[in-house]
């Protein structure tokens, strides 16, 4: 990237400036990142963008993505008859299913026979976070053992995940081919 007010330098000049800065660490306030910003080389950024686009096309090209009104995102094999397994991924506190859509998309390129189901937790107040409403599978009152003996909302969330599992089993997927996974609070719920 070029800074708006930074002078344009040739690639050789930028390399010399960067090398000089590295040699004078601690004696000069100029940082390597400032020198790198002056180098006129958008090629690495363009390459990274190209790789991102290609990987997303490859990952999402093998699946069909749908979203429901409750925030659940589902990635199914293009030919639904090929589905032989399901993975339910529960996000962490304050996140939504969209936070794991790219993860599921990348996994689907390696597991084209798996349906990925990403539910979104209901928005509710979280006591430990000063009562702020956010997507949460259950309320968190404190971090000590006694505070979390009863977690308001966990039964409803557990029932919702159990309903997803039951729906997949009713569709012909064996229980042994259904995986529950999650991150942080979603990981605790999946246990």
JSON list of N, CA, C and O in Angstrom, two decimals, residues 103-153:
[
{"chain": "A", "resi": 103, "resn": "UNK", "atom": "N", "xyz": [-15.14, -21.17, 7.37]},
{"chain": "A", "resi": 103, "resn": "UNK", "atom": "CA", "xyz": [-14.52, -22.41, 7.88]},
{"chain": "A", "resi": 103, "resn": "UNK", "atom": "C", "xyz": [-15.27, -23.62, 7.29]},
{"chain": "A", "resi": 103, "resn": "UNK", "atom": "O", "xyz": [-14.66, -24.54, 6.76]},
{"chain": "A", "resi": 104, "resn": "UNK", "atom": "N", "xyz": [-16.59, -23.57, 7.37]},
{"chain": "A", "resi": 104, "resn": "UNK", "atom": "CA", "xyz": [-17.39, -24.67, 6.83]},
{"chain": "A", "resi": 104, "resn": "UNK", "atom": "C", "xyz": [-17.21, -24.78, 5.32]},
{"chain": "A", "resi": 104, "resn": "UNK", "atom": "O", "xyz": [-17.15, -25.89, 4.78]},
{"chain": "A", "resi": 105, "resn": "UNK", "atom": "N", "xyz": [-17.09, -23.66, 4.65]},
{"chain": "A", "resi": 105, "resn": "UNK", "atom": "CA", "xyz": [-16.88, -23.68, 3.20]},
{"chain": "A", "resi": 105, "resn": "UNK", "atom": "C", "xyz": [-15.57, -24.35, 2.83]},
{"chain": "A", "resi": 105, "resn": "UNK", "atom": "O", "xyz": [-15.52, -25.15, 1.90]},
{"chain": "A", "resi": 106, "resn": "UNK", "atom": "N", "xyz": [-14.52, -24.04, 3.57]},
{"chain": "A", "resi": 106, "resn": "UNK", "atom": "CA", "xyz": [-13.23, -24.67, 3.30]},
{"chain": "A", "resi": 106, "resn": "UNK", "atom": "C", "xyz": [-13.27, -26.16, 3.64]},
{"chain": "A", "resi": 106, "resn": "UNK", "atom": "O", "xyz": [-12.72, -26.98, 2.91]},
{"chain": "A", "resi": 107, "resn": "UNK", "atom": "N", "xyz": [-13.92, -26.51, 4.73]},
{"chain": "A", "resi": 107, "resn": "UNK", "atom": "CA", "xyz": [-14.03, -27.93, 5.08]},
{"chain": "A", "resi": 107, "resn": "UNK", "atom": "C", "xyz": [-14.84, -28.70, 4.05]},
{"chain": "A", "resi": 107, "resn": "UNK", "atom": "O", "xyz": [-14.54, -29.85, 3.75]},
{"chain": "A", "resi": 108, "resn": "UNK", "atom": "N", "xyz": [-15.85, -28.05, 3.48]},
{"chain": "A", "resi": 108, "resn": "UNK", "atom": "CA", "xyz": [-16.70, -28.74, 2.51]},
{"chain": "A", "resi": 108, "resn": "UNK", "atom": "C", "xyz": [-15.94, -29.11, 1.24]},
{"chain": "A", "resi": 108, "resn": "UNK", "atom": "O", "xyz": [-16.31, -30.06, 0.55]},
{"chain": "A", "resi": 109, "resn": "UNK", "atom": "N", "xyz": [-14.86, -28.39, 0.94]},
{"chain": "A", "resi": 109, "resn": "UNK", "atom": "CA", "xyz": [-14.08, -28.77, -0.24]},
{"chain": "A", "resi": 109, "resn": "UNK", "atom": "C", "xyz": [-13.33, -30.07, -0.02]},
{"chain": "A", "resi": 109, "resn": "UNK", "atom": "O", "xyz": [-13.06, -30.81, -0.95]},
{"chain": "A", "resi": 110, "resn": "UNK", "atom": "N", "xyz": [-13.01, -30.38, 1.24]},
{"chain": "A", "resi": 110, "resn": "UNK", "atom": "CA", "xyz": [-12.34, -31.64, 1.57]},
{"chain": "A", "resi": 110, "resn": "UNK", "atom": "C", "xyz": [-13.34, -32.75, 1.89]},
{"chain": "A", "resi": 110, "resn": "UNK", "atom": "O", "xyz": [-12.99, -33.93, 1.82]},
{"chain": "A", "resi": 111, "resn": "UNK", "atom": "N", "xyz": [-14.54, -32.37, 2.29]},
{"chain": "A", "resi": 111, "resn": "UNK", "atom": "CA", "xyz": [-15.57, -33.34, 2.67]},
{"chain": "A", "resi": 111, "resn": "UNK", "atom": "C", "xyz": [-16.85, -33.03, 1.90]},
{"chain": "A", "resi": 111, "resn": "UNK", "atom": "O", "xyz": [-17.83, -32.53, 2.46]},
{"chain": "A", "resi": 112, "resn": "UNK", "atom": "N", "xyz": [-16.89, -33.32, 0.60]},
{"chain": "A", "resi": 112, "resn": "UNK", "atom": "CA", "xyz": [-18.03, -32.94, -0.23]},
{"chain": "A", "resi": 112, "resn": "UNK", "atom": "C", "xyz": [-19.32, -33.70, 0.07]},
{"chain": "A", "resi": 112, "resn": "UNK", "atom": "O", "xyz": [-20.37, -33.35, -0.45]},
{"chain": "A", "resi": 113, "resn": "UNK", "atom": "N", "xyz": [-19.26, -34.69, 0.92]},
{"chain": "A", "resi": 113, "resn": "UNK", "atom": "CA", "xyz": [-20.43, -35.50, 1.27]},
{"chain": "A", "resi": 113, "resn": "UNK", "atom": "C", "xyz": [-21.04, -35.05, 2.60]},
{"chain": "A", "resi": 113, "resn": "UNK", "atom": "O", "xyz": [-21.99, -35.66, 3.09]},
{"chain": "A", "resi": 114, "resn": "UNK", "atom": "N", "xyz": [-20.51, -33.99, 3.20]},
{"chain": "A", "resi": 114, "resn": "UNK", "atom": "CA", "xyz": [-20.96, -33.53, 4.52]},
{"chain": "A", "resi": 114, "resn": "UNK", "atom": "C", "xyz": [-21.83, -32.29, 4.39]},
{"chain": "A", "resi": 114, "resn": "UNK", "atom": "O", "xyz": [-21.52, -31.36, 3.65]},
{"chain": "A", "resi": 115, "resn": "UNK", "atom": "N", "xyz": [-22.91, -32.28, 5.14]},
{"chain": "A", "resi": 115, "resn": "UNK", "atom": "CA", "xyz": [-23.76, -31.10, 5.27]},
{"chain": "A", "resi": 115, "resn": "UNK", "atom": "C", "xyz": [-23.29, -30.36, 6.52]},
{"chain": "A", "resi": 115, "resn": "UNK", "atom": "O", "xyz": [-23.16, -30.96, 7.59]},
{"chain": "A", "resi": 116, "resn": "UNK", "atom": "N", "xyz": [-23.00, -29.06, 6.40]},
{"chain": "A", "resi": 116, "resn": "UNK", "atom": "CA", "xyz": [-22.57, -28.25, 7.53]},
{"chain": "A", "resi": 116, "resn": "UNK", "atom": "C", "xyz": [-23.73, -27.36, 7.96]},
{"chain": "A", "resi": 116, "resn": "UNK", "atom": "O", "xyz": [-24.29, -26.63, 7.14]},
{"chain": "A", "resi": 117, "resn": "UNK", "atom": "N", "xyz": [-24.07, -27.43, 9.24]},
{"chain": "A", "resi": 117, "resn": "UNK", "atom": "CA", "xyz": [-25.18, -26.65, 9.79]},
{"chain": "A", "resi": 117, "resn": "UNK", "atom": "C", "xyz": [-24.61, -25.70, 10.83]},
{"chain": "A", "resi": 117, "resn": "UNK", "atom": "O", "xyz": [-23.95, -26.13, 11.78]},
{"chain": "A", "resi": 118, "resn": "UNK", "atom": "N", "xyz": [-24.85, -24.41, 10.63]},
{"chain": "A", "resi": 118, "resn": "UNK", "atom": "CA", "xyz": [-24.29, -23.38, 11.50]},
{"chain": "A", "resi": 118, "resn": "UNK", "atom": "C", "xyz": [-25.44, -22.57, 12.12]},
{"chain": "A", "resi": 118, "resn": "UNK", "atom": "O", "xyz": [-25.88, -21.56, 11.56]},
{"chain": "A", "resi": 119, "resn": "UNK", "atom": "N", "xyz": [-25.92, -22.98, 13.28]},
{"chain": "A", "resi": 119, "resn": "UNK", "atom": "CA", "xyz": [-27.01, -22.22, 13.92]},
{"chain": "A", "resi": 119, "resn": "UNK", "atom": "C", "xyz": [-26.47, -20.94, 14.56]},
{"chain": "A", "resi": 119, "resn": "UNK", "atom": "O", "xyz": [-25.29, -20.86, 14.91]},
{"chain": "A", "resi": 120, "resn": "UNK", "atom": "N", "xyz": [-27.34, -19.95, 14.71]},
{"chain": "A", "resi": 120, "resn": "UNK", "atom": "CA", "xyz": [-27.00, -18.72, 15.43]},
{"chain": "A", "resi": 120, "resn": "UNK", "atom": "C", "xyz": [-27.75, -18.71, 16.75]},
{"chain": "A", "resi": 120, "resn": "UNK", "atom": "O", "xyz": [-28.95, -18.99, 16.80]},
{"chain": "A", "resi": 121, "resn": "UNK", "atom": "N", "xyz": [-27.02, -18.38, 17.82]},
{"chain": "A", "resi": 121, "resn": "UNK", "atom": "CA", "xyz": [-27.63, -18.32, 19.15]},
{"chain": "A", "resi": 121, "resn": "UNK", "atom": "C", "xyz": [-28.61, -17.16, 19.21]},
{"chain": "A", "resi": 121, "resn": "UNK", "atom": "O", "xyz": [-28.46, -16.16, 18.51]},
{"chain": "A", "resi": 122, "resn": "UNK", "atom": "N", "xyz": [-29.61, -17.27, 20.09]},
{"chain": "A", "resi": 122, "resn": "UNK", "atom": "CA", "xyz": [-30.53, -16.14, 20.27]},
{"chain": "A", "resi": 122, "resn": "UNK", "atom": "C", "xyz": [-29.81, -14.97, 20.95]},
{"chain": "A", "resi": 122, "resn": "UNK", "atom": "O", "xyz": [-28.86, -15.17, 21.70]},
{"chain": "A", "resi": 123, "resn": "UNK", "atom": "N", "xyz": [-30.27, -13.76, 20.65]},
{"chain": "A", "resi": 123, "resn": "UNK", "atom": "CA", "xyz": [-29.71, -12.58, 21.32]},
{"chain": "A", "resi": 123, "resn": "UNK", "atom": "C", "xyz": [-30.36, -12.46, 22.68]},
{"chain": "A", "resi": 123, "resn": "UNK", "atom": "O", "xyz": [-31.59, -12.45, 22.80]},
{"chain": "A", "resi": 124, "resn": "UNK", "atom": "N", "xyz": [-29.52, -12.41, 23.71]},
{"chain": "A", "resi": 124, "resn": "UNK", "atom": "CA", "xyz": [-30.02, -12.28, 25.09]},
{"chain": "A", "resi": 124, "resn": "UNK", "atom": "C", "xyz": [-28.99, -11.53, 25.93]},
{"chain": "A", "resi": 124, "resn": "UNK", "atom": "O", "xyz": [-27.83, -11.43, 25.55]},
{"chain": "A", "resi": 125, "resn": "UNK", "atom": "N", "xyz": [-29.43, -11.02, 27.05]},
{"chain": "A", "resi": 125, "resn": "UNK", "atom": "CA", "xyz": [-28.53, -10.30, 27.95]},
{"chain": "A", "resi": 125, "resn": "UNK", "atom": "C", "xyz": [-27.58, -11.29, 28.62]},
{"chain": "A", "resi": 125, "resn": "UNK", "atom": "O", "xyz": [-28.00, -12.37, 29.03]},
{"chain": "A", "resi": 126, "resn": "UNK", "atom": "N", "xyz": [-26.30, -10.89, 28.71]},
{"chain": "A", "resi": 126, "resn": "UNK", "atom": "CA", "xyz": [-25.29, -11.72, 29.36]},
{"chain": "A", "resi": 126, "resn": "UNK", "atom": "C", "xyz": [-24.85, -10.98, 30.62]},
{"chain": "A", "resi": 126, "resn": "UNK", "atom": "O", "xyz": [-24.23, -9.92, 30.55]},
{"chain": "A", "resi": 127, "resn": "UNK", "atom": "N", "xyz": [-25.20, -11.55, 31.78]},
{"chain": "A", "resi": 127, "resn": "UNK", "atom": "CA", "xyz": [-24.94, -10.91, 33.07]},
{"chain": "A", "resi": 127, "resn": "UNK", "atom": "C", "xyz": [-23.48, -10.53, 33.23]},
{"chain": "A", "resi": 127, "resn": "UNK", "atom": "O", "xyz": [-23.17, -9.40, 33.64]},
{"chain": "A", "resi": 128, "resn": "UNK", "atom": "N", "xyz": [-22.58, -11.42, 32.91]},
{"chain": "A", "resi": 128, "resn": "UNK", "atom": "CA", "xyz": [-21.16, -11.15, 33.13]},
{"chain": "A", "resi": 128, "resn": "UNK", "atom": "C", "xyz": [-20.63, -10.03, 32.24]},
{"chain": "A", "resi": 128, "resn": "UNK", "atom": "O", "xyz": [-19.64, -9.39, 32.56]},
{"chain": "A", "resi": 129, "resn": "UNK", "atom": "N", "xyz": [-21.27, -9.77, 31.13]},
{"chain": "A", "resi": 129, "resn": "UNK", "atom": "CA", "xyz": [-20.88, -8.69, 30.23]},
{"chain": "A", "resi": 129, "resn": "UNK", "atom": "C", "xyz": [-21.74, -7.45, 30.48]},
{"chain": "A", "resi": 129, "resn": "UNK", "atom": "O", "xyz": [-22.21, -6.82, 29.54]},
{"chain": "A", "resi": 130, "resn": "UNK", "atom": "N", "xyz": [-21.96, -7.13, 31.73]},
{"chain": "A", "resi": 130, "resn": "UNK", "atom": "CA", "xyz": [-22.72, -5.96, 32.17]},
{"chain": "A", "resi": 130, "resn": "UNK", "atom": "C", "xyz": [-24.14, -5.94, 31.60]},
{"chain": "A", "resi": 130, "resn": "UNK", "atom": "O", "xyz": [-24.68, -4.89, 31.30]},
{"chain": "A", "resi": 131, "resn": "UNK", "atom": "N", "xyz": [-24.71, -7.10, 31.38]},
{"chain": "A", "resi": 131, "resn": "UNK", "atom": "CA", "xyz": [-26.08, -7.19, 30.89]},
{"chain": "A", "resi": 131, "resn": "UNK", "atom": "C", "xyz": [-26.26, -6.82, 29.44]},
{"chain": "A", "resi": 131, "resn": "UNK", "atom": "O", "xyz": [-27.39, -6.62, 28.99]},
{"chain": "A", "resi": 132, "resn": "UNK", "atom": "N", "xyz": [-25.18, -6.73, 28.69]},
{"chain": "A", "resi": 132, "resn": "UNK", "atom": "CA", "xyz": [-25.27, -6.37, 27.27]},
{"chain": "A", "resi": 132, "resn": "UNK", "atom": "C", "xyz": [-25.95, -7.49, 26.48]},
{"chain": "A", "resi": 132, "resn": "UNK", "atom": "O", "xyz": [-25.59, -8.66, 26.64]},
{"chain": "A", "resi": 133, "resn": "UNK", "atom": "N", "xyz": [-26.92, -7.15, 25.64]},
{"chain": "A", "resi": 133, "resn": "UNK", "atom": "CA", "xyz": [-27.53, -8.18, 24.80]},
{"chain": "A", "resi": 133, "resn": "UNK", "atom": "C", "xyz": [-26.60, -8.55, 23.65]},
{"chain": "A", "resi": 133, "resn": "UNK", "atom": "O", "xyz": [-25.99, -7.68, 23.02]},
{"chain": "A", "resi": 134, "resn": "UNK", "atom": "N", "xyz": [-26.44, -9.83, 23.42]},
{"chain": "A", "resi": 134, "resn": "UNK", "atom": "CA", "xyz": [-25.57, -10.34, 22.34]},
{"chain": "A", "resi": 134, "resn": "UNK", "atom": "C", "xyz": [-25.96, -11.78, 22.05]},
{"chain": "A", "resi": 134, "resn": "UNK", "atom": "O", "xyz": [-26.64, -12.42, 22.86]},
{"chain": "A", "resi": 135, "resn": "UNK", "atom": "N", "xyz": [-25.56, -12.30, 20.87]},
{"chain": "A", "resi": 135, "resn": "UNK", "atom": "CA", "xyz": [-25.83, -13.71, 20.60]},
{"chain": "A", "resi": 135, "resn": "UNK", "atom": "C", "xyz": [-25.14, -14.57, 21.67]},
{"chain": "A", "resi": 135, "resn": "UNK", "atom": "O", "xyz": [-23.93, -14.46, 21.88]},
{"chain": "A", "resi": 136, "resn": "UNK", "atom": "N", "xyz": [-25.93, -15.37, 22.35]},
{"chain": "A", "resi": 136, "resn": "UNK", "atom": "CA", "xyz": [-25.41, -16.19, 23.45]},
{"chain": "A", "resi": 136, "resn": "UNK", "atom": "C", "xyz": [-26.25, -17.45, 23.57]},
{"chain": "A", "resi": 136, "resn": "UNK", "atom": "O", "xyz": [-27.48, -17.39, 23.55]},
{"chain": "A", "resi": 137, "resn": "UNK", "atom": "N", "xyz": [-25.57, -18.57, 23.72]},
{"chain": "A", "resi": 137, "resn": "UNK", "atom": "CA", "xyz": [-26.29, -19.84, 23.87]},
{"chain": "A", "resi": 137, "resn": "UNK", "atom": "C", "xyz": [-26.92, -19.95, 25.25]},
{"chain": "A", "resi": 137, "resn": "UNK", "atom": "O", "xyz": [-27.91, -20.65, 25.42]},
{"chain": "A", "resi": 138, "resn": "UNK", "atom": "N", "xyz": [-26.34, -19.26, 26.23]},
{"chain": "A", "resi": 138, "resn": "UNK", "atom": "CA", "xyz": [-26.89, -19.22, 27.59]},
{"chain": "A", "resi": 138, "resn": "UNK", "atom": "C", "xyz": [-26.26, -18.06, 28.34]},
{"chain": "A", "resi": 138, "resn": "UNK", "atom": "O", "xyz": [-25.25, -17.50, 27.92]},
{"chain": "A", "resi": 139, "resn": "UNK", "atom": "N", "xyz": [-26.88, -17.67, 29.45]},
{"chain": "A", "resi": 139, "resn": "UNK", "atom": "CA", "xyz": [-26.37, -16.56, 30.26]},
{"chain": "A", "resi": 139, "resn": "UNK", "atom": "C", "xyz": [-25.15, -17.03, 31.06]},
{"chain": "A", "resi": 139, "resn": "UNK", "atom": "O", "xyz": [-25.08, -18.17, 31.50]},
{"chain": "A", "resi": 140, "resn": "UNK", "atom": "N", "xyz": [-24.19, -16.13, 31.22]},
{"chain": "A", "resi": 140, "resn": "UNK", "atom": "CA", "xyz": [-23.02, -16.40, 32.05]},
{"chain": "A", "resi": 140, "resn": "UNK", "atom": "C", "xyz": [-23.06, -15.41, 33.20]},
{"chain": "A", "resi": 140, "resn": "UNK", "atom": "O", "xyz": [-23.01, -14.20, 33.00]},
{"chain": "A", "resi": 141, "resn": "UNK", "atom": "N", "xyz": [-23.16, -15.93, 34.41]},
{"chain": "A", "resi": 141, "resn": "UNK", "atom": "CA", "xyz": [-23.28, -15.08, 35.60]},
{"chain": "A", "resi": 141, "resn": "UNK", "atom": "C", "xyz": [-21.89, -14.78, 36.17]},
{"chain": "A", "resi": 141, "resn": "UNK", "atom": "O", "xyz": [-21.63, -13.68, 36.63]},
{"chain": "A", "resi": 142, "resn": "UNK", "atom": "N", "xyz": [-21.00, -15.75, 36.16]},
{"chain": "A", "resi": 142, "resn": "UNK", "atom": "CA", "xyz": [-19.65, -15.58, 36.71]},
{"chain": "A", "resi": 142, "resn": "UNK", "atom": "C", "xyz": [-18.76, -16.70, 36.22]},
{"chain": "A", "resi": 142, "resn": "UNK", "atom": "O", "xyz": [-19.20, -17.60, 35.52]},
{"chain": "A", "resi": 143, "resn": "UNK", "atom": "N", "xyz": [-17.51, -16.66, 36.65]},
{"chain": "A", "resi": 143, "resn": "UNK", "atom": "CA", "xyz": [-16.55, -17.68, 36.20]},
{"chain": "A", "resi": 143, "resn": "UNK", "atom": "C", "xyz": [-16.25, -18.75, 37.23]},
{"chain": "A", "resi": 143, "resn": "UNK", "atom": "O", "xyz": [-15.59, -19.73, 36.92]},
{"chain": "A", "resi": 144, "resn": "UNK", "atom": "N", "xyz": [-16.71, -18.57, 38.47]},
{"chain": "A", "resi": 144, "resn": "UNK", "atom": "CA", "xyz": [-16.44, -19.62, 39.46]},
{"chain": "A", "resi": 144, "resn": "UNK", "atom": "C", "xyz": [-17.39, -20.80, 39.26]},
{"chain": "A", "resi": 144, "resn": "UNK", "atom": "O", "xyz": [-18.38, -20.71, 38.54]},
{"chain": "A", "resi": 145, "resn": "UNK", "atom": "N", "xyz": [-17.08, -21.92, 39.86]},
{"chain": "A", "resi": 145, "resn": "UNK", "atom": "CA", "xyz": [-17.85, -23.15, 39.67]},
{"chain": "A", "resi": 145, "resn": "UNK", "atom": "C", "xyz": [-19.31, -22.99, 40.07]},
{"chain": "A", "resi": 145, "resn": "UNK", "atom": "O", "xyz": [-20.21, -23.47, 39.40]},
{"chain": "A", "resi": 146, "resn": "UNK", "atom": "N", "xyz": [-19.57, -22.32, 41.16]},
{"chain": "A", "resi": 146, "resn": "UNK", "atom": "CA", "xyz": [-20.94, -22.19, 41.67]},
{"chain": "A", "resi": 146, "resn": "UNK", "atom": "C", "xyz": [-21.80, -21.28, 40.79]},
{"chain": "A", "resi": 146, "resn": "UNK", "atom": "O", "xyz": [-23.00, -21.49, 40.69]},
{"chain": "A", "resi": 147, "resn": "UNK", "atom": "N", "xyz": [-21.19, -20.29, 40.16]},
{"chain": "A", "resi": 147, "resn": "UNK", "atom": "CA", "xyz": [-21.96, -19.33, 39.34]},
{"chain": "A", "resi": 147, "resn": "UNK", "atom": "C", "xyz": [-22.62, -20.01, 38.15]},
{"chain": "A", "resi": 147, "resn": "UNK", "atom": "O", "xyz": [-23.66, -19.57, 37.69]},
{"chain": "A", "resi": 148, "resn": "UNK", "atom": "N", "xyz": [-22.00, -21.03, 37.63]},
{"chain": "A", "resi": 148, "resn": "UNK", "atom": "CA", "xyz": [-22.51, -21.65, 36.41]},
{"chain": "A", "resi": 148, "resn": "UNK", "atom": "C", "xyz": [-23.17, -23.00, 36.64]},
{"chain": "A", "resi": 148, "resn": "UNK", "atom": "O", "xyz": [-23.29, -23.79, 35.71]},
{"chain": "A", "resi": 149, "resn": "UNK", "atom": "N", "xyz": [-23.63, -23.25, 37.86]},
{"chain": "A", "resi": 149, "resn": "UNK", "atom": "CA", "xyz": [-24.37, -24.50, 38.09]},
{"chain": "A", "resi": 149, "resn": "UNK", "atom": "C", "xyz": [-25.69, -24.49, 37.34]},
{"chain": "A", "resi": 149, "resn": "UNK", "atom": "O", "xyz": [-26.13, -25.52, 36.87]},
{"chain": "A", "resi": 150, "resn": "UNK", "atom": "N", "xyz": [-26.30, -23.33, 37.26]},
{"chain": "A", "resi": 150, "resn": "UNK", "atom": "CA", "xyz": [-27.53, -23.19, 36.47]},
{"chain": "A", "resi": 150, "resn": "UNK", "atom": "C", "xyz": [-27.30, -22.06, 35.48]},
{"chain": "A", "resi": 150, "resn": "UNK", "atom": "O", "xyz": [-27.00, -20.94, 35.87]},
{"chain": "A", "resi": 151, "resn": "UNK", "atom": "N", "xyz": [-27.40, -22.36, 34.21]},
{"chain": "A", "resi": 151, "resn": "UNK", "atom": "CA", "xyz": [-27.18, -21.36, 33.16]},
{"chain": "A", "resi": 151, "resn": "UNK", "atom": "C", "xyz": [-28.49, -21.12, 32.43]},
{"chain": "A", "resi": 151, "resn": "UNK", "atom": "O", "xyz": [-28.95, -21.99, 31.68]},
{"chain": "A", "resi": 152, "resn": "UNK", "atom": "N", "xyz": [-29.07, -19.95, 32.66]},
{"chain": "A", "resi": 152, "resn": "UNK", "atom": "CA", "xyz": [-30.35, -19.62, 32.02]},
{"chain": "A", "resi": 152, "resn": "UNK", "atom": "C", "xyz": [-30.20, -19.67, 30.50]},
{"chain": "A", "resi": 152, "resn": "UNK", "atom": "O", "xyz": [-29.30, -19.05, 29.94]},
{"chain": "A", "resi": 153, "resn": "UNK", "atom": "N", "xyz": [-31.04, -20.44, 29.85]},
{"chain": "A", "resi": 153, "resn": "UNK", "atom": "CA", "xyz": [-31.04, -20.54, 28.40]},
{"chain": "A", "resi": 153, "resn": "UNK", "atom": "C", "xyz": [-30.36, -21.77, 27.84]},
{"chain": "A", "resi": 153, "resn": "UNK", "atom": "O", "xyz": [-30.51, -22.08, 26.67]}
]
